[in-house]
């Protein structure tokens, strides 16, 4: 696809871009240092704290990480983008360098040979190595999102609603001294993440893993054999050699077989039902078609079993598809008016209880209040303000992105669609709650 490469070329050849819808970033004189002896990379001109918090700080300019990798390895990674082959590299951020890291292509349906999403493992080749206390980082290509903002704003909204999520920030990726495009930097859900968010890390963390081409899964009980559940669909992220899947099997059995009135008490040992209901309500407020009640089955979450307990905690993941279906997205998506064969078995039990339905509708109204919050002297809601802030932050880097599959006009249209969502969603949800609550 033809892209907006002319402004990119002229900007670097002439020191300024030709006329365009946005002003390109200002170039300042900066000293350079070699990395790995190959190429020369810019060193930031200002001093910023060297911490993980600073790495994920999205309140100022777009972050930049630089990777030095053998050019043949980089070409091989792109050519074999469907494989999980690791390649050695070095990484630099804010003048700090971590050497001999592992880099591979990642993702399910969004893998790309031109703009691959990346997993960066700091301890792949050097046992115990970390960077800023992190064992790994994820770099997402936003391939299905022309606005490049769905993921960030959705995760920020979960946090506003009291749900812990991975930290995220937009990031410029520079490979071998050349700008490779705008990505989203994501904190990996791992032991460090659960320690930071839950205050412990020795429990059992699983990713709900739906591979491309899998049949939809709706929380069905598949029998007593743990191998029917772990490692697929419930992929261990910790304790891989002894994933202790029995509580997952029992949780699903109870969800589908526990007798009527005993269900909340029985399943309550394994899941906080109020937390599950709030999680689903937030997803539906954000128009998530590919989440816990996804139309093609469950998807996009992690689950963590607390230390020495049976209780599991839901962790949101991968919200790139949010917002896409517009402000009139059904507030009962995946709940009503679907065939029994496509109903989430756990949710079908939850929906039988009036007090849990009340939590669901109350959470939708709480979402509407939070998303539409105003500040003095500004007529824009919180979500509108956040969209405008992120737009101003990333627009120049989007325009100069040499690997994006979109035209710049697609980006602008994507941002306008998000603004329309933010302007209309809260009132639509309030109206629908009043009409459909029961």
Tab-separated table of C-alpha atoms in Angstrom:
chain	number	residue	atom	x	y	z
A	1	UNK	CA	0.000	0.000	0.000
A	2	UNK	CA	1.284	3.483	-0.856
A	3	UNK	CA	2.059	5.409	2.290
A	4	UNK	CA	2.845	9.011	3.197
A	5	UNK	CA	6.586	8.675	2.680
A	6	UNK	CA	7.294	12.007	0.981
A	7	UNK	CA	6.941	14.153	4.131
A	8	UNK	CA	9.124	11.631	5.947
A	9	UNK	CA	11.897	11.861	3.340
A	10	UNK	CA	11.779	15.635	2.976
A	11	UNK	CA	11.755	16.108	6.723
A	12	UNK	CA	15.069	14.326	7.168
A	13	UNK	CA	16.679	15.692	3.989
A	14	UNK	CA	15.673	19.296	4.445
A	15	UNK	CA	15.314	19.639	8.204
A	16	UNK	CA	11.609	20.456	7.941
A	17	UNK	CA	8.575	18.834	6.350
A	18	UNK	CA	6.481	20.124	3.541
A	19	UNK	CA	3.004	21.401	4.334
A	20	UNK	CA	0.934	18.688	6.001
A	21	UNK	CA	-2.094	18.284	8.297
A	22	UNK	CA	0.157	18.358	11.359
A	23	UNK	CA	3.516	19.835	12.179
A	24	UNK	CA	6.332	17.255	12.313
A	25	UNK	CA	8.508	16.923	15.398
A	26	UNK	CA	11.188	19.550	15.856
A	27	UNK	CA	14.729	18.307	15.293
A	28	UNK	CA	17.283	19.487	17.843
A	29	UNK	CA	21.019	18.966	17.792
A	30	UNK	CA	21.864	15.877	19.832
A	31	UNK	CA	25.136	14.068	20.384
A	32	UNK	CA	25.302	10.421	19.349
A	33	UNK	CA	26.970	7.334	20.708
A	34	UNK	CA	27.596	3.990	19.020
A	35	UNK	CA	25.745	0.907	20.243
A	36	UNK	CA	27.262	-2.539	19.606
A	37	UNK	CA	29.684	-0.778	17.301
A	38	UNK	CA	27.057	-0.812	14.540
A	39	UNK	CA	25.303	2.405	13.583
A	40	UNK	CA	25.015	5.518	15.695
A	41	UNK	CA	21.970	6.253	17.807
A	42	UNK	CA	20.829	9.568	19.340
A	43	UNK	CA	21.143	10.058	23.078
A	44	UNK	CA	18.248	11.980	24.720
A	45	UNK	CA	19.191	15.582	25.354
A	46	UNK	CA	17.325	15.823	28.672
A	47	UNK	CA	17.628	13.762	31.817
A	48	UNK	CA	14.694	11.600	32.877
A	49	UNK	CA	14.454	9.206	35.840
A	50	UNK	CA	15.723	5.743	34.996
A	51	UNK	CA	12.864	3.662	36.395
A	52	UNK	CA	10.089	1.436	35.058
A	53	UNK	CA	7.620	4.139	36.080
A	54	UNK	CA	9.453	6.618	33.853
A	55	UNK	CA	9.576	4.119	30.981
A	56	UNK	CA	5.766	3.822	31.051
A	57	UNK	CA	5.172	7.507	31.771
A	58	UNK	CA	2.828	8.678	29.001
A	59	UNK	CA	2.199	12.179	30.302
A	60	UNK	CA	4.855	13.889	28.198
A	61	UNK	CA	6.436	13.206	24.845
A	62	UNK	CA	6.331	9.781	23.213
A	63	UNK	CA	8.880	7.341	24.636
A	64	UNK	CA	11.623	5.986	22.386
A	65	UNK	CA	13.386	2.640	22.601
A	66	UNK	CA	16.267	1.689	20.339
A	67	UNK	CA	17.205	-1.837	19.330
A	68	UNK	CA	20.463	-2.918	17.724
A	69	UNK	CA	20.224	-6.301	16.030
A	70	UNK	CA	22.174	-8.045	13.298
A	71	UNK	CA	20.592	-6.948	10.017
A	72	UNK	CA	20.324	-10.559	8.834
A	73	UNK	CA	18.561	-11.505	12.067
A	74	UNK	CA	16.121	-8.608	11.700
A	75	UNK	CA	15.382	-9.671	8.127
A	76	UNK	CA	14.913	-13.279	9.286
A	77	UNK	CA	12.552	-12.220	12.081
A	78	UNK	CA	10.401	-10.359	9.555
A	79	UNK	CA	10.527	-13.148	6.986
A	80	UNK	CA	9.596	-15.767	9.613
A	81	UNK	CA	7.150	-13.537	11.480
A	82	UNK	CA	4.776	-16.427	12.216
A	83	UNK	CA	7.481	-18.261	14.178
A	84	UNK	CA	8.506	-17.603	17.792
A	85	UNK	CA	12.229	-17.699	17.023
A	86	UNK	CA	14.346	-15.489	19.267
A	87	UNK	CA	17.254	-13.358	18.042
A	88	UNK	CA	19.955	-11.650	20.145
A	89	UNK	CA	19.981	-7.869	20.321
A	90	UNK	CA	20.787	-4.873	22.529
A	91	UNK	CA	18.261	-2.310	23.787
A	92	UNK	CA	18.748	1.315	24.723
A	93	UNK	CA	16.343	3.652	26.504
A	94	UNK	CA	17.132	7.027	28.047
A	95	UNK	CA	20.880	6.435	27.761
A	96	UNK	CA	20.654	3.047	29.515
A	97	UNK	CA	21.722	-0.077	27.628
A	98	UNK	CA	20.842	-3.708	28.303
A	99	UNK	CA	22.806	-6.165	26.191
A	100	UNK	CA	22.247	-9.662	24.905
A	101	UNK	CA	18.471	-9.642	25.096
A	102	UNK	CA	16.117	-11.925	23.153
A	103	UNK	CA	13.679	-10.500	20.586
A	104	UNK	CA	10.959	-12.392	18.715
A	105	UNK	CA	7.784	-11.808	16.751
A	106	UNK	CA	4.573	-12.087	18.783
A	107	UNK	CA	0.792	-11.888	18.469
A	108	UNK	CA	-2.022	-14.045	17.142
A	109	UNK	CA	-4.013	-12.516	14.280
A	110	UNK	CA	-1.947	-9.303	14.129
A	111	UNK	CA	1.446	-10.711	13.183
A	112	UNK	CA	3.073	-8.768	10.387
A	113	UNK	CA	6.178	-9.143	8.193
A	114	UNK	CA	6.422	-5.379	7.701
A	115	UNK	CA	5.673	-4.120	11.211
A	116	UNK	CA	6.018	-7.055	13.607
A	117	UNK	CA	4.868	-6.861	17.194
A	118	UNK	CA	7.751	-7.878	19.450
A	119	UNK	CA	8.382	-9.702	22.678
A	120	UNK	CA	11.590	-8.593	24.374
A	121	UNK	CA	13.015	-10.978	26.981
A	122	UNK	CA	15.902	-9.557	28.986
A	123	UNK	CA	16.817	-12.916	30.512
A	124	UNK	CA	16.596	-15.040	27.358
A	125	UNK	CA	20.376	-15.385	26.989
A	126	UNK	CA	21.561	-14.026	30.333
A	127	UNK	CA	20.032	-15.832	33.298
A	128	UNK	CA	18.451	-13.492	35.820
A	129	UNK	CA	19.036	-10.337	33.764
A	130	UNK	CA	16.381	-7.612	34.136
A	131	UNK	CA	15.961	-4.051	32.934
A	132	UNK	CA	14.493	-1.538	35.362
A	133	UNK	CA	13.319	-4.545	37.355
A	134	UNK	CA	11.443	-5.979	34.346
A	135	UNK	CA	12.067	-9.421	32.889
A	136	UNK	CA	10.338	-8.625	29.591
A	137	UNK	CA	8.486	-6.026	27.534
A	138	UNK	CA	5.898	-6.249	24.784
A	139	UNK	CA	5.799	-3.937	21.770
A	140	UNK	CA	2.418	-3.962	19.976
A	141	UNK	CA	1.989	-2.863	16.366
A	142	UNK	CA	-1.669	-1.685	16.634
A	143	UNK	CA	-2.231	-3.320	13.256
A	144	UNK	CA	-6.042	-3.375	13.500
A	145	UNK	CA	-6.398	0.100	15.000
A	146	UNK	CA	-5.759	3.092	12.709
A	147	UNK	CA	-6.113	5.487	15.671
A	148	UNK	CA	-3.319	3.720	17.642
A	149	UNK	CA	-5.242	4.618	20.829
A	150	UNK	CA	-7.866	1.926	21.514
A	151	UNK	CA	-5.561	-0.128	23.704
A	152	UNK	CA	-4.169	2.728	25.797
A	153	UNK	CA	-7.476	4.441	26.503
A	154	UNK	CA	-9.293	1.182	27.275
A	155	UNK	CA	-6.634	0.168	29.801
A	156	UNK	CA	-6.673	3.634	31.376
A	157	UNK	CA	-10.430	3.345	31.721
A	158	UNK	CA	-10.161	-0.031	33.452
A	159	UNK	CA	-7.778	1.625	35.907
A	160	UNK	CA	-10.215	4.505	36.462
A	161	UNK	CA	-12.780	1.851	37.346
A	162	UNK	CA	-10.475	0.287	39.926
A	163	UNK	CA	-9.219	-2.678	37.844
A	164	UNK	CA	-5.451	-3.228	37.735
A	165	UNK	CA	-3.954	-3.530	34.242
A	166	UNK	CA	-0.570	-3.604	32.566
A	167	UNK	CA	1.117	-0.232	32.207
A	168	UNK	CA	1.182	1.098	28.643
A	169	UNK	CA	2.638	3.987	26.675
A	170	UNK	CA	3.079	4.911	23.039
A	171	UNK	CA	6.644	4.366	21.883
A	172	UNK	CA	8.837	5.193	18.919
A	173	UNK	CA	10.771	2.086	17.900
A	174	UNK	CA	14.202	2.689	16.381
A	175	UNK	CA	15.924	-0.354	14.863
A	176	UNK	CA	19.598	-0.101	13.906
A	177	UNK	CA	19.376	3.691	13.987
A	178	UNK	CA	16.282	3.927	11.741
A	179	UNK	CA	12.783	4.922	12.895
A	180	UNK	CA	10.637	1.799	12.446
A	181	UNK	CA	7.297	3.241	13.510
A	182	UNK	CA	4.941	4.065	16.368
A	183	UNK	CA	3.998	1.156	18.634
A	184	UNK	CA	2.429	0.631	22.058
A	185	UNK	CA	4.787	-0.440	24.824
A	186	UNK	CA	3.066	-2.883	27.195
A	187	UNK	CA	4.081	-4.268	30.577
A	188	UNK	CA	4.103	-8.068	30.369
A	189	UNK	CA	1.663	-9.817	32.741
A	190	UNK	CA	4.129	-11.922	34.748
A	191	UNK	CA	5.320	-12.444	38.321
A	192	UNK	CA	6.612	-8.867	38.529
A	193	UNK	CA	3.248	-7.558	37.354
A	194	UNK	CA	1.226	-9.506	39.934
A	195	UNK	CA	3.675	-8.508	42.654
A	196	UNK	CA	3.217	-4.838	41.721
A	197	UNK	CA	-0.569	-5.018	41.420
A	198	UNK	CA	-1.584	-7.701	43.941
A	199	UNK	CA	1.284	-7.608	46.420
A	200	UNK	CA	2.289	-11.246	45.889
A	201	UNK	CA	3.807	-13.344	43.112
A	202	UNK	CA	3.953	-17.012	44.123
A	203	UNK	CA	0.431	-17.874	42.990
A	204	UNK	CA	-0.557	-19.384	39.649
A	205	UNK	CA	-0.865	-17.105	36.623
A	206	UNK	CA	-2.555	-18.345	33.439
A	207	UNK	CA	-3.255	-16.690	30.116
A	208	UNK	CA	-6.499	-17.653	28.450
A	209	UNK	CA	-4.964	-18.726	25.172
A	210	UNK	CA	-7.116	-18.867	22.061
A	211	UNK	CA	-5.038	-19.853	19.080
A	212	UNK	CA	-5.889	-18.781	15.569
A	213	UNK	CA	-8.395	-21.274	14.163
A	214	UNK	CA	-9.558	-22.635	17.536
A	215	UNK	CA	-13.196	-23.553	18.006
A	216	UNK	CA	-14.967	-21.047	20.299
A	217	UNK	CA	-14.850	-21.917	23.986
A	218	UNK	CA	-17.616	-20.771	26.337
A	219	UNK	CA	-16.451	-21.963	29.783
A	220	UNK	CA	-17.689	-25.504	29.104
A	221	UNK	CA	-16.820	-28.365	31.434
A	222	UNK	CA	-14.754	-30.811	29.380
A	223	UNK	CA	-14.452	-33.547	31.964
A	224	UNK	CA	-12.159	-34.197	34.902
A	225	UNK	CA	-8.891	-34.580	32.982
A	226	UNK	CA	-6.709	-31.497	33.643
A	227	UNK	CA	-5.059	-31.973	30.245
A	228	UNK	CA	-8.338	-30.840	28.673
A	229	UNK	CA	-7.765	-27.358	30.129
A	230	UNK	CA	-4.036	-26.835	30.756
A	231	UNK	CA	-1.883	-25.875	28.903
A	232	UNK	CA	-4.636	-25.015	26.431
A	233	UNK	CA	-6.815	-22.969	26.790
A	234	UNK	CA	-5.336	-22.065	30.186
A	235	UNK	CA	-1.661	-21.488	29.439
A	236	UNK	CA	0.586	-21.373	32.545
A	237	UNK	CA	2.687	-18.215	32.854
A	238	UNK	CA	4.221	-19.216	36.188
A	239	UNK	CA	4.986	-22.641	37.703
A	240	UNK	CA	5.186	-23.979	34.155
A	241	UNK	CA	6.672	-27.324	35.270
A	242	UNK	CA	3.894	-27.820	37.843
A	243	UNK	CA	0.898	-25.683	36.819
A	244	UNK	CA	-1.445	-27.308	39.390
A	245	UNK	CA	-4.530	-27.117	37.130
A	246	UNK	CA	-6.960	-28.987	39.394
A	247	UNK	CA	-8.574	-25.826	40.865
A	248	UNK	CA	-9.294	-24.568	37.336
A	249	UNK	CA	-11.030	-27.845	36.499
A	250	UNK	CA	-13.074	-27.698	39.694
A	251	UNK	CA	-13.956	-24.042	39.123
A	252	UNK	CA	-15.378	-24.843	35.696
A	253	UNK	CA	-17.211	-27.919	36.987
A	254	UNK	CA	-18.897	-25.900	39.717
A	255	UNK	CA	-19.734	-23.090	37.284
A	256	UNK	CA	-21.649	-25.525	35.111
A	257	UNK	CA	-22.961	-28.115	37.586
A	258	UNK	CA	-23.531	-26.474	40.975
A	259	UNK	CA	-27.180	-26.506	42.016
A	260	UNK	CA	-29.173	-23.260	41.706
A	261	UNK	CA	-29.201	-21.488	45.075
A	262	UNK	CA	-25.834	-22.953	46.124
A	263	UNK	CA	-24.045	-21.599	43.031
A	264	UNK	CA	-22.885	-18.202	44.401
A	265	UNK	CA	-21.440	-19.768	47.546
A	266	UNK	CA	-19.851	-22.732	45.757
A	267	UNK	CA	-18.235	-20.707	42.967
A	268	UNK	CA	-17.331	-17.911	45.403
A	269	UNK	CA	-14.394	-19.979	46.654
A	270	UNK	CA	-12.922	-19.761	43.138
A	271	UNK	CA	-14.148	-16.453	41.706
A	272	UNK	CA	-15.276	-13.112	43.078
A	273	UNK	CA	-18.542	-12.896	41.126
A	274	UNK	CA	-18.916	-9.149	41.682
A	275	UNK	CA	-15.433	-8.616	40.205
A	276	UNK	CA	-16.326	-10.791	37.203
A	277	UNK	CA	-19.550	-8.860	36.631
A	278	UNK	CA	-17.743	-5.509	36.836
A	279	UNK	CA	-15.069	-6.732	34.414
A	280	UNK	CA	-17.701	-7.714	31.831
A	281	UNK	CA	-19.681	-4.478	32.313
A	282	UNK	CA	-16.572	-2.376	31.676
A	283	UNK	CA	-15.772	-4.391	28.554
A	284	UNK	CA	-19.288	-3.893	27.231
A	285	UNK	CA	-19.198	-0.175	28.005
A	286	UNK	CA	-16.036	0.022	25.878
A	287	UNK	CA	-17.765	-1.942	23.073
A	288	UNK	CA	-15.424	-4.921	23.389
A	289	UNK	CA	-16.516	-7.683	20.960
A	290	UNK	CA	-13.547	-9.946	21.734
A	291	UNK	CA	-13.411	-10.209	25.507
A	292	UNK	CA	-14.805	-12.442	28.243
A	293	UNK	CA	-18.156	-12.673	26.431
A	294	UNK	CA	-16.636	-12.522	22.953
A	295	UNK	CA	-18.782	-13.481	19.997
A	296	UNK	CA	-16.202	-16.085	18.970
A	297	UNK	CA	-15.851	-17.360	22.515
A	298	UNK	CA	-13.901	-16.196	25.559
A	299	UNK	CA	-10.736	-14.246	24.834
A	300	UNK	CA	-8.225	-11.681	26.012
A	301	UNK	CA	-7.720	-12.048	29.747
A	302	UNK	CA	-5.340	-13.523	32.286
A	303	UNK	CA	-6.364	-15.218	35.503
A	304	UNK	CA	-4.278	-15.398	38.686
A	305	UNK	CA	-4.880	-17.813	41.557
A	306	UNK	CA	-3.827	-16.238	44.836
A	307	UNK	CA	-1.135	-17.825	46.974
A	308	UNK	CA	-2.404	-20.723	49.109
A	309	UNK	CA	-5.989	-20.026	48.070
A	310	UNK	CA	-8.492	-21.185	45.463
A	311	UNK	CA	-9.637	-17.665	44.553
A	312	UNK	CA	-8.820	-16.432	41.029
A	313	UNK	CA	-8.468	-12.800	39.892
A	314	UNK	CA	-9.347	-11.668	36.342
A	315	UNK	CA	-6.781	-9.444	34.586
A	316	UNK	CA	-7.798	-7.486	31.424
A	317	UNK	CA	-5.732	-7.974	28.286
A	318	UNK	CA	-5.518	-6.821	24.653
A	319	UNK	CA	-8.233	-4.203	24.180
A	320	UNK	CA	-7.346	-3.196	20.616
A	321	UNK	CA	-10.848	-4.053	19.350
A	322	UNK	CA	-12.676	-1.771	21.786
A	323	UNK	CA	-14.550	1.309	20.479
A	324	UNK	CA	-14.669	-0.115	16.943
A	325	UNK	CA	-18.410	-0.899	16.852
A	326	UNK	CA	-19.459	2.588	17.871
A	327	UNK	CA	-21.452	4.245	20.670
A	328	UNK	CA	-24.605	2.151	20.062
A	329	UNK	CA	-22.848	-1.128	20.920
A	330	UNK	CA	-25.362	-3.376	22.715
A	331	UNK	CA	-25.032	-3.057	26.497
A	332	UNK	CA	-26.174	-6.698	26.753
A	333	UNK	CA	-23.735	-7.977	24.146
A	334	UNK	CA	-23.136	-11.684	24.690
A	335	UNK	CA	-25.813	-11.819	27.398
A	336	UNK	CA	-29.251	-11.830	25.801
A	337	UNK	CA	-30.644	-12.689	22.372
A	338	UNK	CA	-27.934	-15.248	21.579
A	339	UNK	CA	-28.401	-19.009	21.122
A	340	UNK	CA	-27.717	-21.256	24.094
A	341	UNK	CA	-24.794	-22.840	22.248
A	342	UNK	CA	-22.962	-19.494	22.233
A	343	UNK	CA	-23.688	-18.460	25.797
A	344	UNK	CA	-20.837	-18.312	28.253
A	345	UNK	CA	-21.720	-21.063	30.721
A	346	UNK	CA	-20.450	-19.162	33.751
A	347	UNK	CA	-22.256	-15.980	32.734
A	348	UNK	CA	-25.523	-17.812	32.098
A	349	UNK	CA	-25.452	-18.866	35.773
A	350	UNK	CA	-24.489	-15.382	36.956
A	351	UNK	CA	-27.364	-13.747	35.050
A	352	UNK	CA	-29.929	-15.793	36.955
A	353	UNK	CA	-29.318	-13.786	40.143
A	354	UNK	CA	-31.052	-10.418	40.491
A	355	UNK	CA	-28.384	-8.973	42.796
A	356	UNK	CA	-25.648	-9.707	40.222
A	357	UNK	CA	-27.725	-8.226	37.410
A	358	UNK	CA	-28.050	-5.132	39.585
A	359	UNK	CA	-24.259	-4.963	39.957
A	360	UNK	CA	-23.924	-5.188	36.173
A	361	UNK	CA	-26.291	-2.316	35.410
A	362	UNK	CA	-24.931	-0.208	38.281
A	363	UNK	CA	-21.411	-0.677	36.911
A	364	UNK	CA	-22.523	0.454	33.447
A	365	UNK	CA	-23.902	3.640	35.000
A	366	UNK	CA	-20.689	4.092	36.978
A	367	UNK	CA	-18.764	3.750	33.694
A	368	UNK	CA	-20.936	6.430	32.096
A	369	UNK	CA	-20.299	8.781	35.017
A	370	UNK	CA	-16.542	8.200	34.967
A	371	UNK	CA	-16.159	8.488	31.185
A	372	UNK	CA	-18.212	11.710	31.060
A	373	UNK	CA	-16.576	13.425	34.045
A	374	UNK	CA	-15.919	17.146	33.526
A	375	UNK	CA	-13.309	19.517	34.894
A	376	UNK	CA	-13.858	23.186	35.593
A	377	UNK	CA	-13.522	25.388	32.545
A	378	UNK	CA	-13.652	22.531	29.990
A	379	UNK	CA	-16.777	21.243	28.265
A	380	UNK	CA	-15.083	18.018	27.176
A	381	UNK	CA	-15.621	14.786	29.099
A	382	UNK	CA	-12.732	12.760	30.560
A	383	UNK	CA	-12.705	10.438	27.562
A	384	UNK	CA	-12.810	13.298	25.071
A	385	UNK	CA	-9.970	15.064	26.884
A	386	UNK	CA	-7.875	11.901	26.914
A	387	UNK	CA	-8.430	11.258	23.215
A	388	UNK	CA	-7.388	14.833	22.395
A	389	UNK	CA	-4.314	14.567	24.641
A	390	UNK	CA	-3.088	11.355	23.083
A	391	UNK	CA	-3.843	12.616	19.581
A	392	UNK	CA	-1.631	15.649	20.105
A	393	UNK	CA	1.070	13.429	21.598
A	394	UNK	CA	1.323	10.865	18.779
A	395	UNK	CA	0.088	12.565	15.589
A	396	UNK	CA	3.504	13.559	14.233
A	397	UNK	CA	5.004	10.122	14.862
A	398	UNK	CA	2.013	8.463	13.202
A	399	UNK	CA	2.445	10.649	10.133
A	400	UNK	CA	6.128	9.735	9.868
A	401	UNK	CA	5.605	6.008	10.529
A	402	UNK	CA	7.259	4.244	7.554
A	403	UNK	CA	5.624	0.846	8.250
A	404	UNK	CA	2.006	1.734	8.988
A	405	UNK	CA	-0.550	-0.005	6.729
A	406	UNK	CA	-2.790	3.064	6.955
A	407	UNK	CA	-2.930	6.434	5.269
A	408	UNK	CA	-2.718	9.427	7.591
A	409	UNK	CA	-6.336	10.202	6.716
A	410	UNK	CA	-7.243	6.780	8.146
A	411	UNK	CA	-5.614	7.786	11.414
A	412	UNK	CA	-7.569	11.053	11.517
A	413	UNK	CA	-10.816	9.210	10.738
A	414	UNK	CA	-10.062	6.677	13.480
A	415	UNK	CA	-9.528	9.443	16.010
A	416	UNK	CA	-12.753	11.165	14.930
A	417	UNK	CA	-14.622	7.872	15.424
A	418	UNK	CA	-13.260	7.669	18.951
A	419	UNK	CA	-14.340	11.243	19.632
A	420	UNK	CA	-17.840	10.369	18.397
A	421	UNK	CA	-17.881	7.349	20.713
A	422	UNK	CA	-16.797	9.444	23.679
A	423	UNK	CA	-19.408	12.108	22.952
A	424	UNK	CA	-22.383	9.725	22.647
A	425	UNK	CA	-21.666	6.543	24.594
A	426	UNK	CA	-22.494	7.675	28.138
A	427	UNK	CA	-25.959	8.962	27.282
A	428	UNK	CA	-26.709	5.918	25.129
A	429	UNK	CA	-25.753	3.615	28.010
A	430	UNK	CA	-27.859	5.540	30.537
A	431	UNK	CA	-30.870	5.364	28.232
A	432	UNK	CA	-30.426	1.656	27.570
A	433	UNK	CA	-29.958	0.828	31.244
A	434	UNK	CA	-33.213	2.601	32.087
A	435	UNK	CA	-35.018	0.746	29.293
A	436	UNK	CA	-33.621	-2.759	29.759
A	437	UNK	CA	-32.904	-3.078	33.451
A	438	UNK	CA	-34.796	-5.935	35.071
